CSV table of C-alpha atoms in Angstrom, one decimal:
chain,number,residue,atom,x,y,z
A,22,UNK,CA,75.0,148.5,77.1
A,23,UNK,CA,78.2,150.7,77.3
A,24,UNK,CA,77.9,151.1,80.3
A,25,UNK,CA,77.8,147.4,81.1
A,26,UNK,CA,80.9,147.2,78.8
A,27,UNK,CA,82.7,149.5,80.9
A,28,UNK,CA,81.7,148.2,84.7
A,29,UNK,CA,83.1,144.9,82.7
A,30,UNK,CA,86.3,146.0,82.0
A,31,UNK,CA,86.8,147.9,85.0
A,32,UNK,CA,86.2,144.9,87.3
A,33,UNK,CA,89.0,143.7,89.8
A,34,UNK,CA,91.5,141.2,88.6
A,35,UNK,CA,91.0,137.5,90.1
A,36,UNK,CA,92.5,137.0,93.7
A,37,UNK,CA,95.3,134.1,93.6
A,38,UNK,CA,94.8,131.8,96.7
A,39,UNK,CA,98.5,132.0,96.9
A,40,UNK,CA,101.2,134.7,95.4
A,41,UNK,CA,105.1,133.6,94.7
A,42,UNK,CA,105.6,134.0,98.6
A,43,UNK,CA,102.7,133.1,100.0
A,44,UNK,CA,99.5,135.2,100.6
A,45,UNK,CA,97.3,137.1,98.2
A,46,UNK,CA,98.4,138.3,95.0
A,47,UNK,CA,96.0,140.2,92.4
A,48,UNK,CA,95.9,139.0,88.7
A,49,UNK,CA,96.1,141.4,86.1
A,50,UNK,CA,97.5,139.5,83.2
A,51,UNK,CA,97.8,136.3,81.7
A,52,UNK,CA,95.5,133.1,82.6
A,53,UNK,CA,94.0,134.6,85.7
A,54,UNK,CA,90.2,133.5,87.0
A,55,UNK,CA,88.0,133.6,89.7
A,56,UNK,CA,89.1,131.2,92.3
A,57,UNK,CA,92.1,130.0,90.8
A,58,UNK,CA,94.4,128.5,93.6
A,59,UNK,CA,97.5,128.9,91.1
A,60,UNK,CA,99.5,132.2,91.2
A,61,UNK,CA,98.6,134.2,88.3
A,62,UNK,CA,101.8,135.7,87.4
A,63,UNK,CA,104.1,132.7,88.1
A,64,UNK,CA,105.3,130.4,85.1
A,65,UNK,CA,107.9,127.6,84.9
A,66,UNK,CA,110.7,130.4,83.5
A,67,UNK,CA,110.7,131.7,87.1
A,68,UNK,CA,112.8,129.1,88.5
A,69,UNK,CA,113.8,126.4,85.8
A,70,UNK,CA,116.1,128.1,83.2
A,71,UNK,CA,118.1,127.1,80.2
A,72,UNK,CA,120.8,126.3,82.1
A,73,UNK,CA,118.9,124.1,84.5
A,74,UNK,CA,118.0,121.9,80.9
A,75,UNK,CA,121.6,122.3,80.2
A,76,UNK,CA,122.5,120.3,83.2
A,77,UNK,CA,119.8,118.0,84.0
A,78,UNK,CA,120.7,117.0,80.1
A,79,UNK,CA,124.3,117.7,79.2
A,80,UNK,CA,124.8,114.7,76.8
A,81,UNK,CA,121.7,114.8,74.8
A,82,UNK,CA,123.8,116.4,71.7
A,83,UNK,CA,126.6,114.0,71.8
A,84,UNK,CA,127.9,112.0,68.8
A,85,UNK,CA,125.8,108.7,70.4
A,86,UNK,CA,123.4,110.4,70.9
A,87,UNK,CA,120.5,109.1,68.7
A,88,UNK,CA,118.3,112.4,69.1
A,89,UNK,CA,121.1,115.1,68.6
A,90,UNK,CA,120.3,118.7,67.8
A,91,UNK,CA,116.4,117.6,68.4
A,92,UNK,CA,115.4,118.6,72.3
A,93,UNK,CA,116.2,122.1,73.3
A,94,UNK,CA,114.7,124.2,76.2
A,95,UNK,CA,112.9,126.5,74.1
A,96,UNK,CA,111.0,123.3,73.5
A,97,UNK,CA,110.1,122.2,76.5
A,98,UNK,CA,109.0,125.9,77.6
A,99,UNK,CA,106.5,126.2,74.7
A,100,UNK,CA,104.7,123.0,75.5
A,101,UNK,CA,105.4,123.7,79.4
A,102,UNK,CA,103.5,127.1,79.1
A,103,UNK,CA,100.2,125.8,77.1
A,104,UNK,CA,99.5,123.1,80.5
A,105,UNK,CA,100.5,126.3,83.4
A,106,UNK,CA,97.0,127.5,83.5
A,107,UNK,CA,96.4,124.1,84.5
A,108,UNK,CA,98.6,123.7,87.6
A,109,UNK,CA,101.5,122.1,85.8
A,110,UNK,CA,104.9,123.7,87.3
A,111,UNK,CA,102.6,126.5,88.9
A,112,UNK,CA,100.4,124.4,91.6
A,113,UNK,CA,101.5,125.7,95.1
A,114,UNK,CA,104.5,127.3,95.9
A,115,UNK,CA,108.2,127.6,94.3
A,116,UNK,CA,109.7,123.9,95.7
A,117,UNK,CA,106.2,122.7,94.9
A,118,UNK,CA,106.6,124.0,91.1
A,119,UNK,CA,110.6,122.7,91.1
A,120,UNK,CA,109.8,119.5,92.3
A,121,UNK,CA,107.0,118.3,90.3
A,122,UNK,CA,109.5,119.8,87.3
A,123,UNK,CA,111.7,117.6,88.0
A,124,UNK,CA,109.5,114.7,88.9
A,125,UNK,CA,108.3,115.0,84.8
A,126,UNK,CA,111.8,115.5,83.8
A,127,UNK,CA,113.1,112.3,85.6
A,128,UNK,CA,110.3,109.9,83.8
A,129,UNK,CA,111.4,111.9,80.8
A,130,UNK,CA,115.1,111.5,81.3
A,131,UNK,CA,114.6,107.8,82.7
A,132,UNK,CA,112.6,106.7,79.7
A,133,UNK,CA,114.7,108.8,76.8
A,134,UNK,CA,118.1,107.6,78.8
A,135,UNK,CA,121.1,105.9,75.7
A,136,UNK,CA,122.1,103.9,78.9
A,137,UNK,CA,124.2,103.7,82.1
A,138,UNK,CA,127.2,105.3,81.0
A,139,UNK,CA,130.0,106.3,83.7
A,140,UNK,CA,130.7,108.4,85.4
A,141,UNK,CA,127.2,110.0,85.2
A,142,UNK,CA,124.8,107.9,84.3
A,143,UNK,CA,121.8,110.2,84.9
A,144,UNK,CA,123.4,112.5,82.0
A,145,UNK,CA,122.2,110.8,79.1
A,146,UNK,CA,118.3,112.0,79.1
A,147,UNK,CA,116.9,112.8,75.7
A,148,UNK,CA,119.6,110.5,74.0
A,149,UNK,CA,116.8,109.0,72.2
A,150,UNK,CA,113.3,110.7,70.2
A,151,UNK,CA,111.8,107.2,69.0
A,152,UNK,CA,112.1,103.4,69.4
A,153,UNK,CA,115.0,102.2,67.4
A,154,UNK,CA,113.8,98.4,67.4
A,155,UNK,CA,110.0,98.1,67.1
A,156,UNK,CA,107.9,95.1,66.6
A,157,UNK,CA,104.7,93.4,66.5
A,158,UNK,CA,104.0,95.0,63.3
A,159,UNK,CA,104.3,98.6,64.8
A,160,UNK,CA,101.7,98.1,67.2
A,161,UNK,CA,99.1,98.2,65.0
A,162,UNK,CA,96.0,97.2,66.9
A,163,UNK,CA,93.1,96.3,64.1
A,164,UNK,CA,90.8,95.4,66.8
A,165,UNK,CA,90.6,99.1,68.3
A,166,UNK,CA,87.6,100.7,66.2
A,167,UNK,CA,87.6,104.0,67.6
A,168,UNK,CA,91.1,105.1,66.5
A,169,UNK,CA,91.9,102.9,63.7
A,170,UNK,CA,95.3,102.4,62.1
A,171,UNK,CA,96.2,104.3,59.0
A,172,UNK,CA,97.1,102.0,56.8
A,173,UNK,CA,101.2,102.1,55.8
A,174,UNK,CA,101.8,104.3,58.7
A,175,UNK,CA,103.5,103.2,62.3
A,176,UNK,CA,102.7,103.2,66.2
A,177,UNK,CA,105.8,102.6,67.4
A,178,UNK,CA,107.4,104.7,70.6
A,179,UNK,CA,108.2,108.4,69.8
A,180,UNK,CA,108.7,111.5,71.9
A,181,UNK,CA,109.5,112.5,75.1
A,182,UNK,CA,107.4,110.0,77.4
A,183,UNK,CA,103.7,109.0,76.5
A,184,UNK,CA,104.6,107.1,73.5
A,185,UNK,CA,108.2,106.4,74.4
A,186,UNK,CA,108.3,104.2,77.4
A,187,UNK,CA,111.4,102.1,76.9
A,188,UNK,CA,114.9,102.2,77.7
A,189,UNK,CA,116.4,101.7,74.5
A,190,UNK,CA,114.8,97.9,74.4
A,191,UNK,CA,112.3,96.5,71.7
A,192,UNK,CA,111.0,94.8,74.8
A,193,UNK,CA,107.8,97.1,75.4
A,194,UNK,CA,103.9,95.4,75.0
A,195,UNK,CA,101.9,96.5,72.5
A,196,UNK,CA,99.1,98.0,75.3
A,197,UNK,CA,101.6,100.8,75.6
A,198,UNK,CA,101.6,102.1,72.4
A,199,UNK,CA,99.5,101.4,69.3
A,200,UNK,CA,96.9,103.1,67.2
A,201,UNK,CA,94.8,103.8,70.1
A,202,UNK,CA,97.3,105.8,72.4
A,203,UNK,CA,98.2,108.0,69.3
A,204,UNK,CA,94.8,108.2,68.9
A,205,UNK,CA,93.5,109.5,72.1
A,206,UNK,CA,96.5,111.6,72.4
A,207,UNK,CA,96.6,113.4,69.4
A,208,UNK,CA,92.8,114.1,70.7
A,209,UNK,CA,94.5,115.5,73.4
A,210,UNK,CA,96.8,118.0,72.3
A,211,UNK,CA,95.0,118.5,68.7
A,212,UNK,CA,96.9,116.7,66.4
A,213,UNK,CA,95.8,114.2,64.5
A,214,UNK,CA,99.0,112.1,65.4
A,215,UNK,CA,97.1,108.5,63.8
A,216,UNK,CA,97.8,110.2,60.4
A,217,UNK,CA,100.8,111.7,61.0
A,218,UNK,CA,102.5,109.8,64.2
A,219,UNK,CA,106.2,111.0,62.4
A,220,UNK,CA,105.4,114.1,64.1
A,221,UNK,CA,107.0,113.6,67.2
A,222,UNK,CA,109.8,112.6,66.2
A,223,UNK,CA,110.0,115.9,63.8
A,224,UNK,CA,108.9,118.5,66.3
A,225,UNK,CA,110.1,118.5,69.8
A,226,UNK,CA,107.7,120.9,70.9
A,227,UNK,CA,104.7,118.7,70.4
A,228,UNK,CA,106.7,115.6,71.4
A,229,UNK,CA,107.2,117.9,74.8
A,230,UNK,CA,103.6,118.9,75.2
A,231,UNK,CA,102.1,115.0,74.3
A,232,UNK,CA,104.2,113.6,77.1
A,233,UNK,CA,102.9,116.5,79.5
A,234,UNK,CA,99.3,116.3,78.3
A,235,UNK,CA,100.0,112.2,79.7
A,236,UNK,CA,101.2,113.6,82.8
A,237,UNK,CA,98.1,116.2,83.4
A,238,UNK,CA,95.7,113.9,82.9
A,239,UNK,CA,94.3,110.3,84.5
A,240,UNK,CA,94.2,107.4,82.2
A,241,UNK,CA,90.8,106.7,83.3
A,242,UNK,CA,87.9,108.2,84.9
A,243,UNK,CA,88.2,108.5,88.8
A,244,UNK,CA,91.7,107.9,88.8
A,245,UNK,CA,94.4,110.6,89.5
A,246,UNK,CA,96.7,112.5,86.8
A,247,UNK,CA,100.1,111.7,87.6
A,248,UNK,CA,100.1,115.5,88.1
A,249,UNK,CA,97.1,115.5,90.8
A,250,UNK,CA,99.1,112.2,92.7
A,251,UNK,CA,102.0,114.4,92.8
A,252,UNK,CA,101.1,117.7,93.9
A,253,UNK,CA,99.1,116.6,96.3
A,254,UNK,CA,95.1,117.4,94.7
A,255,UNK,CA,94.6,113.5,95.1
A,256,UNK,CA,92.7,112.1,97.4
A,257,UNK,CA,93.1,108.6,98.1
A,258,UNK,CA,89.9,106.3,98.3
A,259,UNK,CA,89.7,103.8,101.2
A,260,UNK,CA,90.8,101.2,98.7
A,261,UNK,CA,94.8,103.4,97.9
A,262,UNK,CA,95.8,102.3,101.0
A,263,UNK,CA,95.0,98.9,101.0
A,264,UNK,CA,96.7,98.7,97.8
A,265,UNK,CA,99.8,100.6,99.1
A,266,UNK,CA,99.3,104.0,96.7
A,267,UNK,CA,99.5,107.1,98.5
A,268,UNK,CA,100.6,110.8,97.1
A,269,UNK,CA,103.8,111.1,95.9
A,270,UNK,CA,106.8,110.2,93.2
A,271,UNK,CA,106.0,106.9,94.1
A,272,UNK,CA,102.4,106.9,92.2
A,273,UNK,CA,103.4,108.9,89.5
A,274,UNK,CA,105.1,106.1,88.3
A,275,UNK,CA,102.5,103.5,89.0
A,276,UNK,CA,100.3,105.8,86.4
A,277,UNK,CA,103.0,106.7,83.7
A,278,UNK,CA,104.8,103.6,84.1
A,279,UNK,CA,102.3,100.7,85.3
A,280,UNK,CA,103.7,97.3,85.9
A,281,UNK,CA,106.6,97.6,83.9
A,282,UNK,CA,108.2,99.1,87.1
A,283,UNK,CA,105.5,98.9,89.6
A,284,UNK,CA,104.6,96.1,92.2
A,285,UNK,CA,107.6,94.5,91.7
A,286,UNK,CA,109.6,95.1,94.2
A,287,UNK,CA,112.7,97.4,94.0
A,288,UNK,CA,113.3,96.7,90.5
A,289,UNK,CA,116.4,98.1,88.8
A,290,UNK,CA,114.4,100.3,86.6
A,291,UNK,CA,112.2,101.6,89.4
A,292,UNK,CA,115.4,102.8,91.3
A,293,UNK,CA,117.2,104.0,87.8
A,294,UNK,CA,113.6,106.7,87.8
A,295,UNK,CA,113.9,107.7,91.2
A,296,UNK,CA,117.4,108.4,91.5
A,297,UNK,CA,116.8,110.6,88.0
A,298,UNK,CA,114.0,112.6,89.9
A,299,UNK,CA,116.5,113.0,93.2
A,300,UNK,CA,119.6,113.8,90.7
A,301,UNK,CA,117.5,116.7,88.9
A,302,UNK,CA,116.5,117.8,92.2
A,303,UNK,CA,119.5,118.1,93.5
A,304,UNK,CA,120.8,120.1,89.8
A,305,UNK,CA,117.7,122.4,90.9
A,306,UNK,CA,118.8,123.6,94.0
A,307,UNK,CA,116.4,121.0,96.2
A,308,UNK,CA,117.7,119.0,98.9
A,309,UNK,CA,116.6,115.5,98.5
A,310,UNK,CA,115.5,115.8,102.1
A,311,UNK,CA,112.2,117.8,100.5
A,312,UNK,CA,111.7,115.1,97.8
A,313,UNK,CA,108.3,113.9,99.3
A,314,UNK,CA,106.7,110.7,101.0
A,315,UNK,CA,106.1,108.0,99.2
A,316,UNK,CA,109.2,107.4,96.3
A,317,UNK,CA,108.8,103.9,95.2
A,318,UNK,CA,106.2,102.0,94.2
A,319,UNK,CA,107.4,98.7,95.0
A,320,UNK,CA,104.4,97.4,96.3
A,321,UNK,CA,102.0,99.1,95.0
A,322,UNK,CA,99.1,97.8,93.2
A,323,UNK,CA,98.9,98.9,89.8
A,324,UNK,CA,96.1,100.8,88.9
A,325,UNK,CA,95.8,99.3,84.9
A,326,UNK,CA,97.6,96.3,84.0
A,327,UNK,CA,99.8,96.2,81.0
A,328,UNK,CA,96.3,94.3,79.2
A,329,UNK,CA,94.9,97.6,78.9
A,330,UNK,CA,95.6,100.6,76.9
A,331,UNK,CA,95.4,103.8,77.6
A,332,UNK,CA,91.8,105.0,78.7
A,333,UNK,CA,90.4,101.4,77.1
């Protein structure tokens, strides 16, 4: 038995498929395992620091600013690090890891935005940490059974992105929000946010790590995370095509976003989230000749309408 113990311990780290440069790299700390194709040792701090949040967000703590003294980058790099053993800013290589950074950051930024103030208006990300006009009784939906409303509390948007898609507008259905969202969410990242949805609004960390836990994974079974349709683990079924969805920035949105910006042609707000994911690039040191096929989704098919809910 101690000798077992022993020939345990002393086996070889996990092999990376491929190390911060490309080729092999040994594993001996961290989230290593056997097969992994993420690089062990890499994390997010590598290549996005504080500064990088202090210019992809410059405004976030000014006087309009409805949010200010709430995000921070210590935030965001405590939720970041709990979804890097998953892939998320550590799938391929270093642009690989920078762009789909930025790629979260810009639906972030897009969706948190106080407006289109000149001269920058891509400056204004994280203005905002909840929905200042809800409605329809704060999405309250009794008819869900399997997350049911609390009574007294409220479903409106809060956070950083999955219960936060607006732009400053009470004009958001109830599918995108509501009991059930919280619900399945909170499942997600182990809070029990039905009970206590003023959470994210109170602690940027979990209002970080609920809007990545939406990006990591699919709204429904057999269809991609925004993170999969991004970094390039997707594959497209014969049927993608045909319905104009292929890899890229382009899809993320279709999944984070739905028809509120997708399959309508080059909408305003489509084009205000893709020049926030080229912007941030850009502040990141990528050219926005590397950005990746497939941008927009202007004619894409949207894989759930804005009838359903998340996962219903």
């Amino acid at each position: 038995m101690v000798a077992a113990r022993a020939r345990a311990r002393a086996a070889p780290a996990a092999i990376c498929a491929s190390g911060p440069e490309g080729g092999e790299q040994a594993c001996d700390k961290g989230w290593e395992r056997s097969g992994s194709r993420l690089c062990c040792k890499r994390n997010i701090t590598d290549f996005f620091k504080a500064r990088h949040f202090e210019e992809l967000f410059p405004r976030r703590n000014d006087t309009i600013a409805h949010a200010a003294g709430f995000w921070d980058y210590p935030a965001f790099i405590a939720a970041a690090a709990l979804f890097e053993p998953r892939g998320f800013g550590t799938t391929g290589g270093k642009e690989m890891g920078v762009r789909e950074v930025a790629a979260f950051l810009a639906h972030v930024g897009a969706s948190t935005s106080c407006g289109r103030f000149y001269p920058n208006p891509m400056a204004w990300g994280l203005c905002y940490k909840r929905e200042m006009s809800p409605y329809q009784n704060f999405y309250c939906d009794d008819s869900n059974e399997l997350y049911r409303c609390v009574e007294g509390l409220q479903y409106y948007g809060r956070g950083g992105e999955a219960l936060f898609l607006f732009t400053g507008q009470a004009n958001i259905s109830l599918s995108l929000l509501s009991n059930y969202n919280y619900g399945i969410i909170g499942k997600g990242i182990k809070q029990d946010l039905l009970s206590h949805p003023e959470l994210l609004q109170q602690n940027a960390t979990l209002a970080f790590e609920a809007a990545i836990w939406r990006w990591m994974t699919p709204v429904k079974w057999r269809q991609p995370s925004a993170h999969d349709a991004f970094v390039g683990n997707w594959k497209p079924s014969k049927n993608d095509p045909l319905s104009k969805r292929y890899p890229g920035f382009g899809t993320t949105m279709n999944i984070m976003r739905g028809d509120r910006i997708c399959g309508q042609g080059f909408t305003d707000e489509m084009n205000n989230t893709i020049s926030h994911y080229i912007y941030y690039l850009g502040l990141m040191g990528v050219n926005h000749e590397h950005s990746g096929r497939s941008l927009d989704c202007a004619d894409q098919v949207v894989f759930n309408p804005s009838s359903k809910s998340l996962g219903s």
